[in-house]
Coordinates of C-alpha atoms in Angstrom, one line a residue:
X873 CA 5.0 20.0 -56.8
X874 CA 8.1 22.6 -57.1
X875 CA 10.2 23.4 -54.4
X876 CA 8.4 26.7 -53.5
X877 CA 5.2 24.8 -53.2
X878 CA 6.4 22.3 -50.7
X879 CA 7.9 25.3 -48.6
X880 CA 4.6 26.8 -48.5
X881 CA 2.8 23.4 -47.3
X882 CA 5.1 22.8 -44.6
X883 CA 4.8 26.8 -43.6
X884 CA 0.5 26.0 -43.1
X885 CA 0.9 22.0 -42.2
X886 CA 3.1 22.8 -39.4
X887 CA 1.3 25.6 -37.1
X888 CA -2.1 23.9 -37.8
X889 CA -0.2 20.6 -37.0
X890 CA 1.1 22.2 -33.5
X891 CA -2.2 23.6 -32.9
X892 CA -3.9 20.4 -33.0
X893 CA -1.3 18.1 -31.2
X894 CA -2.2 21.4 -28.5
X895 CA -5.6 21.5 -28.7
X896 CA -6.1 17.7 -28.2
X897 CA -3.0 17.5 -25.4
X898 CA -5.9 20.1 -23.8
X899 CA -8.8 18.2 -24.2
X900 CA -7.2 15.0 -22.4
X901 CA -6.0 16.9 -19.6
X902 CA -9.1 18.9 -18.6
X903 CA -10.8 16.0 -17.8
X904 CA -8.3 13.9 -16.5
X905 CA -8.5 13.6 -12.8
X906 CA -6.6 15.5 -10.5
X907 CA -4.2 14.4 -7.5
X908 CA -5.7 13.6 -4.3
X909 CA -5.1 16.6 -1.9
X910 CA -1.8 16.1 0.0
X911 CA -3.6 14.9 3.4
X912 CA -0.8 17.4 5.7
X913 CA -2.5 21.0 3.6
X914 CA -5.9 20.2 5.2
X915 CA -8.2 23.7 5.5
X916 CA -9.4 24.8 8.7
X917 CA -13.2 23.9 9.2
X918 CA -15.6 26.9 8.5
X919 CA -16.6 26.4 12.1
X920 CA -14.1 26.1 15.4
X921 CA -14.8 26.2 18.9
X922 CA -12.7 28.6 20.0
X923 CA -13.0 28.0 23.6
X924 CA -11.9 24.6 23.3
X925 CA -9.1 25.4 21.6
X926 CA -8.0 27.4 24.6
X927 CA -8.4 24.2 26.4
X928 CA -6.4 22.1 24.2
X929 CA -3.4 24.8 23.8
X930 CA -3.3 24.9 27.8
X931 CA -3.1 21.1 27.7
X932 CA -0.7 20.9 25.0
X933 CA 1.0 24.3 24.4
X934 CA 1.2 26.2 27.1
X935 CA 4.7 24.5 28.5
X936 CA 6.6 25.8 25.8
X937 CA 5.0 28.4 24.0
X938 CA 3.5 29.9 27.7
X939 CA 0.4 30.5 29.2
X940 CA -0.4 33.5 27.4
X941 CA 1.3 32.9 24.2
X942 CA 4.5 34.1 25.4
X943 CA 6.7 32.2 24.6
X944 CA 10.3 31.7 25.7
X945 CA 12.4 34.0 27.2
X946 CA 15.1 34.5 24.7
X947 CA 13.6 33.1 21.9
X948 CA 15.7 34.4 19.1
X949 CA 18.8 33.7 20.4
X950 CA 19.7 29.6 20.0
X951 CA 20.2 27.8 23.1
X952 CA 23.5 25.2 23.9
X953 CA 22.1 22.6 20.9
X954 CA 21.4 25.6 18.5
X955 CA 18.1 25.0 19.0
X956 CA 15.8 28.1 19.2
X957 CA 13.6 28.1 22.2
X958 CA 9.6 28.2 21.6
X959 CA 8.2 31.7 20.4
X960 CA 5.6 33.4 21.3
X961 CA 2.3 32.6 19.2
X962 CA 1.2 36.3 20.2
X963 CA 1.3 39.9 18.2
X964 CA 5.4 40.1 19.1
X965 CA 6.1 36.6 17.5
X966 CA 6.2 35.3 14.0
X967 CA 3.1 33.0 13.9
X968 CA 1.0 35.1 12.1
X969 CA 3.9 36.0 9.6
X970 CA 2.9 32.3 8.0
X971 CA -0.3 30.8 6.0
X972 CA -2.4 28.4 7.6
X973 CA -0.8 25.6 5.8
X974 CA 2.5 26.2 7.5
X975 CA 1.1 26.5 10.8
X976 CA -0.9 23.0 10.7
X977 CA 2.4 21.2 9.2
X978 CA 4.8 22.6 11.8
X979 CA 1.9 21.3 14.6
X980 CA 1.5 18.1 13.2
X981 CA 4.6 17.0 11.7
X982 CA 6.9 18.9 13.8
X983 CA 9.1 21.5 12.9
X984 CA 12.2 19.4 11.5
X985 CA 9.7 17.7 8.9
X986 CA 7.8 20.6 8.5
X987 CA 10.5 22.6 7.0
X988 CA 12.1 19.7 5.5
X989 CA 8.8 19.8 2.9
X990 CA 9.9 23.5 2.4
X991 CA 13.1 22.3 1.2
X992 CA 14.7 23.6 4.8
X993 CA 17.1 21.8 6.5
X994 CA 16.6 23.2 10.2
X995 CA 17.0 21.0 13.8
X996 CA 13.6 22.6 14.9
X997 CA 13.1 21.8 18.6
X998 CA 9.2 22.0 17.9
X999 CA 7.6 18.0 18.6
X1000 CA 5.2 16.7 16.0
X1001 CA 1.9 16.1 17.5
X1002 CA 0.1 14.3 14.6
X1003 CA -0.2 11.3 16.7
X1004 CA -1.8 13.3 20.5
X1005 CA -3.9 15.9 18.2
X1006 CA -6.4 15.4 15.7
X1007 CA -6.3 17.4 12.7
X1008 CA -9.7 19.4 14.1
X1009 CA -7.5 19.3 17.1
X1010 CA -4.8 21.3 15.3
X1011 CA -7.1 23.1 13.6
X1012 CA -9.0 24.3 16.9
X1013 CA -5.9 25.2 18.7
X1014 CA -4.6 27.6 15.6
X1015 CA -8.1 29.2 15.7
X1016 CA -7.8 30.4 19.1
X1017 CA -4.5 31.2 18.7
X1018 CA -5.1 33.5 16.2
X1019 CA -8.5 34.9 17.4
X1020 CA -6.1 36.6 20.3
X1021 CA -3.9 38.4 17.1
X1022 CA -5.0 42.1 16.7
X1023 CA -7.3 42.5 13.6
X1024 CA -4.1 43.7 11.7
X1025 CA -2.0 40.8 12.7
X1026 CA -4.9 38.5 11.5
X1027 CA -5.8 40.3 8.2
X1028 CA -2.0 39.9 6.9
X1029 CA -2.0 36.1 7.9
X1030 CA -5.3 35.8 6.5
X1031 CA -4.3 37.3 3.4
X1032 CA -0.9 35.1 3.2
X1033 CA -3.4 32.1 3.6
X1034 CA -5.2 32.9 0.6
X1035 CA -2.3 33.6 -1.5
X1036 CA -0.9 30.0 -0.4
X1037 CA -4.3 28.5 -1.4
X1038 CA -4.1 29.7 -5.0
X1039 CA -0.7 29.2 -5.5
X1040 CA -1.7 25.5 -4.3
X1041 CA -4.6 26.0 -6.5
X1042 CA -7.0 25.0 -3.9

């Protein structure tokens, strides 16, 4: 075999090589199982009870964030610790600005956690309430809190929830 021959073997034996080692790197992976689902990026049930949710954000809520979703007074400016005080969870806060997923970590883990698996380092004042709440809990609260959101509120939160979801690839 001359030298020109040998060239032109390695030129074909090499893509069709690649293409192969790809081809069967693709056939072991589609099958292979995938990664539990991280347990704190639940989905909110298809069905809440909204009035109970109500109930639950009175009882565990409403004496920070306020009665009617107020929040604090002041709450963009940070208090003596640096702390921000509770927004609101209304239209004139930034609730809605953030996908479901967000809003169920910050609830349940606390804020200081929360944004700590954003890779933000932040002294959130926010309690974690994974251990009072159930997740439906959560889940119920967030749904009446954003049934109160005017419909465009609600269809750009909705819309950042669905982009978080793919990007998740749930």
């Amino acid at each position: 075999m001359g030298a020109g021959d040998m060239k032109t073997s390695v030129l074909i034996a090499a893509p069709v090589a690649l293409g192969l080692a790809g081809a069967g790197a693709w056939l072991a992976l589609r099958d292979a199982p995938r990664p539990a689902r991280d347990p704190t990026m639940p989905v909110m049930p298809a069905t809440v009870d909204i009035a109970q949710g109500e109930t639950l954000y009175a009882r565990s809520c409403a004496a920070c964030h306020g009665a009617d979703l107020e929040g604090q007074q002041d709450w963009r400016t940070p208090d003596a610790d640096g702390r921000l005080p509770a927004p609101p969870h209304d239209e004139t806060g930034h609730t809605w600005h953030h996908p479901d997923r967000v809003l169920f970590q910050y609830t349940k883990l606390g804020g200081r956690e929360a944004l700590a698996l954003q890779g933000v380092e932040f002294d959130s004042g926010m309690p974690a309430f994974g251990d009072v709440l159930t997740d439906r809990e959560i889940w119920t609260i967030l749904a009446y809190i954003q049934s109160t959101w005017p419909e465009r509120a609600g269809a750009v939160q909705a819309e950042r929830t669905a982009a978080d979801l793919a990007k998740e690839g749930n």
